[in-house]
Steps between C-alpha positions, in 0.01 A plus 500: 500500500230456234451233237466766231838647587665158469328441167628836380856376573440208268457222752298195407195388701708222660776745600242740639337224705843405641594860585161560673530179700850589616390851582205363705734267687741785584209725607360228730846453657525876566148509650585208728824668607319822570231317705778326701675830573170664613438203732848516643471875553165464676644226724803714591273790590293273720810353666623852568174593676511179704861563608430864590202391710711230666778748573263753651332244725834363622623853574184563706545169684862594583390840622243334726771275637735794562220684675438183701131493405560136392728229625781332302284193469210706362740677263635172361145371456396820323798492266420139401137596438607793281734274295237233460240755386752641246566150358125441479433828322775418248362146442143626472599755242672241282209258538241766396709607199530136385130462557430801272719349230323161533156672465623691197634183333170319572308796352309575820261795436692801620247671727537548872181312593587213264855463627381505858243235419764282337730537800212403726438191292860375528652314791803727547636274778573238232696750283873553572800657333793297377840524671602788271182690573424548133227246435179403674442133562141377508335804336472363142297193600254707701448755226444223243230351724343842550489554122283191479271574795479884472601601143345846540801596718713486187508700179357207303350166598671167445339461157610848392154661522391779722371361834130499586355785688352427850189288475545419131555133571251450785753590769749249355853543368601412146557141614166480681648549843344738757631857482620641834376823652848647451478405133170679451631807678806505277280461189273787601802719583661425165173581322456829689861610440461419128177705478662790687795498262269505196293781659812710558615441145178616338450799728 
């Protein structure tokens, strides 16, 4: 839908503005719905893999019991271990997906080295999921603090400007605090990846 097409239909500027706003709202809703469906599909695929792995391991444990290579007590212990591991894999998957979404919302620079550096800077033991398993508790506060101490991890600094390159502020962050080794590594990695991308583009 283009503004010129609406003008050609005789709509006023106010009417065009209203139509474009409503169209944008509808488009955003469809995009959100599509993103939700993709997330649900990915989670179902992961759950399927976890269940298949759990089933295979239980079948092997039962076979070992039938062949008397393990005792009933060892079998029960093994089954519980398998079930606990399956629950952990499921929980870990959900946690990591929510972490990805939190990083995206906070505009963390989307490079492998940078994301790993951000993860390493967070205290993951203080981050939990809510009872519905759909929201992370404790992540927002840590990311906000990280934006202040290490703005180069993010697409823009707190004041909206591009962060300083390593050494540009005498080894200090934008707020004058010391920059960590992990921070400098992330900066250098981001710089290299940016230069490589530009090089590939012009070649």
